[in-house]
Amino acid sequence: MSADKIPVTLINGDGIGPEILEATTRVLEALDAPYTWHRFTAGLTAYDQSGDPLPQVMLDDIRHTKLALKAPLTTPIGTGFRSANVRLREEFHLYANVRPAVTLIHGGKFDDIDLVMIRENTEGLYVGVEHYIPIDDDPHAVAEASGILTRSGCRRISLFAFDYAVRHHRKKVTIVHKANILKKLTGLFLETAQQVGKAYEDKLKIEDRIVDNTAMQLVMNPSQFDVLLTTNMFGDILSDEIAGLIGGLGLAPGGNIGKDAAIFEAVHGSAPDIAGKGIANPTALMLAAGMMLEHTNHHHLAAKLKQAIAAVLQQDKIRTGDLGGTASTKEYTEAIIKRLH
Ligand code: NAD
C-alpha cells in the first residue's frame, strides 16, 4: 500500500449495489484516484450473512478512515430491521445530506438545472420514535410517530448550508418548511435558520417557502431555486423529485457529511426490480465518487470525471436504459474509461 494513498471504506450493498460499485471503482482506478479500498458488505446481504446489516468491523473501519463510498442498502418495508442508512447517519453524526442536481443531458424539458438540496440528516421524523397503541383485539389500532428537532441541530445544519452556499459561490438559499401546520416542529427549524441566516444577508439572498408550494414550483420553474435547506423527510422526498428534473435517479449523487466522517452514495436505492441484469445506471454513484474527490481536495480529478461523464452522455450518446439508451452498465463504464484516457 502506497503511503500517500487515502484509505476509504468501500461498502458493498444490495440489489444493483455490487454492479454500480464495481463500475465506479473501475472508473476511479482509470482516473488514478489516490485511494486504497477497505472492502465490506452491509445491508440485507450482510444481515443474511451475519445477522447485522451494519457489521461492527465495518463501523470500526469507518471510525478510522472517516471516509466511505457506499452502494445502496435495502431496508425491509413495514417490518424487519431499522434502516442501516439511517443508523449509519446517526452513528457518525452525519448531520448534513448534500444532494446536487445538475442538467447533464440537454434538450429535455429543463436545460438549466443547477440546484443543491441540503437536508438535515439525523433529526425530524426519522428518529425512529414510533409505536402502535392497541385497542381491543387490534394491536395496530393506532400508530404514533414523533418528529424531534433541536435548536442546536437546526443551527448546525443552517450554518452548514449557508457556509456551503458562500463557499460554492451560490446566490440564494431557500428554507423549506411546513411551519403553517407543524408550527412548533418545523417552526423551530424556520426560526433558527432565519436567525442564523442574518449573518449571511450581505452575501446571500435568503427566502423561505412552504414545502407543498416548493414541490409545485420545482416542476413549474426550477431555475428560480439555487440552494434548498430543509428537514429530513421533506429533503428525502424533494431530492427524488429534483432527480426527476434532471433525467431520474440514475444521475443524482449525495454526500452525508458530519464531524466524524463523510459517506458518499447515490440518492437512489437498491433498485431490486433491475438487480443482476447488468443494466443499472452507475452515474449517480460515479458522481458521488466525484463529490468524494472534491471532499478530499482532488478537484482536478473530480472535474475530469464529470467531464468524461458529460461527454459520454451528450457527445457519444452512450446511455443506459433509464435514460432511453441501450448500453449495459459495462458498456457505459467502458465508454467513460475510454474518455478518461
Ligand atoms: P430505488 O431508488 O431503488 O428505485 C426506484 C426506481 O428507480 C426503480 O424503478 C429503479 O429501477 C430505478 N432506479 C434506481 N436507481 C437506478 C439506477 N442506478 N439505474 C437505473 N434505474 C434505477 O427505490 P425503491 O425501489 O423505493 O427502494 C428499493 C430499496 O432501496 C428499499 O429497500 C429502500 O429502502 C432502499 N433505499 C436505499 C437507499 C440508500 O441506500 N441510500 C436510498 C433509497 C432507498
XYZ file of C-alpha atoms and ligand atoms in Angstrom, residues 14 16 20 44 70-77 83-85 89 99 236 240 248-251 256 265-275 279-285 320-323, ligand 1:
90
model
C -27.834 -4.858 -2.086
C -27.775 -3.186 -8.071
C -22.624 0.024 -9.773
C -29.722 -7.057 3.687
C -21.371 3.275 -0.179
C -23.617 1.286 -2.502
C -27.386 1.343 -1.787
C -28.703 -0.808 1.058
C -32.132 -2.438 1.149
C -34.438 -1.694 4.081
C -37.363 -4.053 4.699
C -40.682 -2.199 4.330
C -32.745 1.303 8.077
C -28.977 0.717 8.004
C -28.666 4.024 6.123
C -26.003 8.642 9.621
C -27.527 16.423 -2.921
C -35.737 12.991 1.245
C -36.130 12.403 -5.549
C -34.014 10.473 -12.983
C -32.395 8.815 -10.012
C -29.616 7.374 -12.162
C -27.983 10.835 -12.241
C -23.564 12.548 4.083
C -23.582 7.446 -2.078
C -26.216 7.640 -4.814
C -29.577 9.184 -3.891
C -31.344 6.111 -5.262
C -31.918 2.784 -3.545
C -31.018 -0.799 -4.399
C -33.445 -0.984 -7.380
C -34.355 -4.667 -6.829
C -36.512 -4.608 -9.996
C -33.405 -4.397 -12.220
C -30.783 -6.039 -9.978
C -28.438 -2.589 -16.967
C -28.236 -0.258 -13.940
C -27.030 3.274 -14.472
C -23.852 3.751 -12.386
C -23.645 7.540 -12.970
C -25.133 8.593 -9.614
C -22.540 6.603 -7.674
C -28.296 3.167 -20.064
C -31.959 2.184 -20.409
C -33.292 4.536 -17.708
C -32.065 7.436 -19.906
P -34.977 2.824 -5.808
O -34.291 4.139 -5.798
O -34.153 1.633 -5.510
O -35.686 2.589 -7.231
C -36.718 3.431 -7.730
C -36.843 3.239 -9.241
O -35.714 3.838 -9.890
C -36.835 1.763 -9.669
O -37.694 1.582 -10.762
C -35.391 1.518 -10.087
O -35.236 0.503 -11.065
C -34.989 2.879 -10.639
N -33.555 3.111 -10.413
C -32.963 3.466 -9.244
N -31.656 3.564 -9.413
C -31.394 3.273 -10.695
C -30.189 3.200 -11.453
N -28.996 3.460 -10.920
N -30.278 2.855 -12.751
C -31.465 2.603 -13.319
N -32.651 2.666 -12.649
C -32.605 2.993 -11.347
O -36.188 2.950 -4.768
P -37.114 1.825 -4.107
O -37.439 0.766 -5.107
O -38.178 2.603 -3.464
O -36.205 1.214 -2.960
C -35.531 -0.048 -3.057
C -34.748 -0.273 -1.758
O -33.681 0.674 -1.652
C -35.585 -0.131 -0.483
O -35.213 -1.177 0.398
C -35.156 1.211 0.082
O -35.281 1.275 1.476
C -33.702 1.246 -0.353
N -33.126 2.608 -0.443
C -31.820 2.736 -0.071
C -31.196 3.968 -0.192
C -29.749 4.076 0.217
O -29.064 3.055 0.342
N -29.243 5.277 0.429
C -31.904 5.061 -0.712
C -33.222 4.890 -1.122
C -33.836 3.654 -0.988
